[in-house]
Amino acid sequence: LEALGRKQIAGKILLFNNRFDQRMAAQGLGGEAYEQAVVFRSRGAIDASYFGAVAVLVRSVGGGGYRLPHTGITAYDPAIPKIPAGAVTAEDADLIAGLAARGKVQARLVLTPQSLPETTSYNVVADLKGTEHPEQVVIVSGHLDSWDLGTGALDDAAGVAMAMAAVELVRRLDLRPRRTIRVVAWMGEECGSPGAWAYAKQHEGELAHHVAAIESDLGAGHPVGFKAKIKDKAMAWLSPVSAILDAQGAGGIRPVDGTEADLTPLAYAGVPAFGLWQDSRTYFNFHHTAADTIDKIVPAELAENAAAMVVMAYALANATEPLLR
Amino acid sequence: LEALGRKQIAGKILLFNNRFDQRMAAQGLGGEAYEQAVVFRSRGAIDASYFGAVAVLVRSVGGGGYRLPHTGITAYDPAIPKIPAGAVTAEDADLIAGLAARGKVQARLVLTPQSLPETTSYNVVADLKGTEHPEQVVIVSGHLDSWDLGTGALDDAAGVAMAMAAVELVRRLDLRPRRTIRVVAWMGEECGSPGAWAYAKQHEGELAHHVAAIESDLGAGHPVGFKAKIKDKAMAWLSPVSAILDAQGAGGIRPVDGTEADLTPLAYAGVPAFGLWQDSRTYFNFHHTAADTIDKIVPAELAENAAAMVVMAYALANATEPLLR
């Protein structure tokens, strides 16, 4: 935008036509591809307004190509005029760009979204108490809320289902882990994770005893392992767990700098954080669209995810020595 | 409907939740899978009304699962009350069926389509004159109109492009076929092929000299051959053509009872009719949806189709002996 300059931008509707990198997603880096692309949706209205634009259109962040808008959180800055922002489908973004290359394009935007007033809502928390160190906690989690176009089967009812299934599996096998396994269904991930921040504040004094936290928030495709925000020295501890997970093709441990949105407050407090790392080749075709519905869940793959989550959670909860932090 | 009976149906909104057979489509029988499923859209409103239904909802005919409605022609019978009919997405059809299985479901339909008055339109016709028998004609064709949700890139701008490219290839190679190759861009396929019927009527006296007609109306996927509505005894004539097409994986000749909609009037008059037979595994994901846009066309595959069409057309136009009819 700086290169274009205020003179080019002022008074215009700006189209951000930046593509989601499907090749990255195919290589197991769907989350990273998303982060690269989503900045145009999350920051675009602020930056364009700063340079005088009257509105922004943002190419939908995701794959698929079924003329579906993909939407999501769009930030505003109180210091900069709030301008309208709309998601357009990949097809329509290309059409507009093609027309703009030929000459002036006029558009009339009719945008109907509304931000409703805040209301009270809740995380849902349930403990399977540890036998030796009930005060030491391993969290398994997903988030309860979803973006509004679909029903949120992939994002993130699947994660909540996995966390519930993980504890159910421990019970069904009549295992009694030394530490507590806590199921958390976070509230509000889509609007900045207020539930997760409230949890971290409420449990501030106990976070030193939070051994680890796991969340699945990348759909329900076949699990290939975990994205781990942990200390380097903790990697060795995970080797035997990874070896067990290898048998189901889920043994990958990938160190990451950031973690799942809901685990960020815990990670700030030093809690080791694990995100389920799924095959996400198709996830971003459906993410934040009207097509995120239950038929997209493959039951066998959902079960694989619950299995991977429970193996990791049980190892963390039952090991003699806790994971290094 | 007969089994359900008027008592069950009268006064209700009926949901036809019949699935498009994706497995058939994967086996090269996309058109046949479509024909099986589309009867619920094309005839559903008539039959449901006959049994007293007040409206019908029809599961979208097609694959994809991106919460896209697939629409298309819906017939009414002047003798039977005209009731509203709407296409619902696969996801919504499953949701409604699931709710109905639990109890009474109420729905309020807001349907906005309109049939505009008829207007004059045209087939577009261009001849590459034959050197020996200019009065003998081989048609290469697609249809110009499209269903209204998308832009009709697959259905059927692709077919028109192939027919134009086929003749362009003959010219570029400086070939002079014995018979005339006629490009036809049919008008009105989506509303019962009035253009094709008008052509057959207008050229009634010349149809004995129409050696064959070819149309592509199944998208632009890799061509696997031709669907041939011809006499059994004509198959042998096609063997050497098939052998040439085999080199590009397009040598299949599949005898069919029906032919492409636009070729039906010619076939009635005894003209051998060929439909391009494409790999249609993804065609019905986009067919008659908002996502039938140009980005769905793979240029290399479009070119393969033009190549297959021109090989067949040139063979038909230049053979010493015409195809048996």
Short mmCIF file of N, CA and C in Angstrom, two decimals, chain A residues 16 71 78 83 98 109 141 146 168 185 191 212 224 248-249 258 274 300 304:
data_model
loop_
_atom_site.label_atom_id
_atom_site.label_comp_id
_atom_site.label_asym_id
_atom_site.label_seq_id
_atom_site.Cartn_x
_atom_site.Cartn_y
_atom_site.Cartn_z
N PHE A 16 -8.00 -6.84 -2.24
CA PHE A 16 -6.83 -7.67 -1.93
C PHE A 16 -7.06 -9.04 -2.58
N THR A 71 -15.18 -16.32 5.45
CA THR A 71 -15.15 -15.10 6.24
C THR A 71 -14.38 -15.32 7.54
N PRO A 78 -9.23 1.82 16.58
CA PRO A 78 -10.04 2.98 16.99
C PRO A 78 -9.48 4.31 16.47
N ILE A 83 -13.84 1.29 7.90
CA ILE A 83 -14.43 1.22 6.56
C ILE A 83 -15.00 -0.17 6.33
N GLY A 98 -9.71 -8.98 -13.19
CA GLY A 98 -9.65 -9.00 -14.65
C GLY A 98 -10.32 -7.77 -15.25
N LEU A 109 -21.56 -1.78 -2.84
CA LEU A 109 -21.51 -2.84 -1.83
C LEU A 109 -22.76 -2.82 -0.96
N SER A 141 -8.49 -30.36 24.64
CA SER A 141 -9.48 -29.31 24.37
C SER A 141 -9.77 -29.08 22.89
N SER A 146 -18.20 -21.29 16.93
CA SER A 146 -17.75 -21.44 15.54
C SER A 146 -18.11 -20.18 14.77
N GLU A 168 -13.08 -40.31 27.59
CA GLU A 168 -13.96 -41.49 27.55
C GLU A 168 -13.15 -42.76 27.31
N ALA A 185 -13.77 -27.27 26.83
CA ALA A 185 -14.38 -26.77 25.60
C ALA A 185 -14.35 -25.25 25.71
N CYS A 191 -13.62 -15.07 18.36
CA CYS A 191 -13.59 -13.62 18.62
C CYS A 191 -12.48 -13.25 19.59
N ALA A 212 0.72 -29.68 30.79
CA ALA A 212 0.66 -29.45 29.35
C ALA A 212 -0.78 -29.18 28.96
N VAL A 224 -1.26 -36.38 11.68
CA VAL A 224 0.12 -36.78 11.36
C VAL A 224 1.03 -36.52 12.56
N GLN A 248 0.23 -45.40 14.13
CA GLN A 248 -0.98 -44.94 13.43
C GLN A 248 -0.69 -43.76 12.51
N GLY A 249 0.59 -43.57 12.21
CA GLY A 249 0.96 -42.50 11.27
C GLY A 249 0.85 -41.11 11.87
N GLY A 258 4.38 -20.32 17.48
CA GLY A 258 3.07 -19.98 18.01
C GLY A 258 2.30 -21.26 18.28
N PHE A 274 0.39 -28.17 22.91
CA PHE A 274 0.39 -29.06 21.75
C PHE A 274 -0.86 -28.84 20.91
N ALA A 300 -13.93 -42.28 10.77
CA ALA A 300 -12.70 -43.03 11.06
C ALA A 300 -11.54 -42.08 11.36
N GLU A 304 -9.30 -41.53 14.73
CA GLU A 304 -7.82 -41.51 14.74
C GLU A 304 -7.30 -40.32 15.53
#
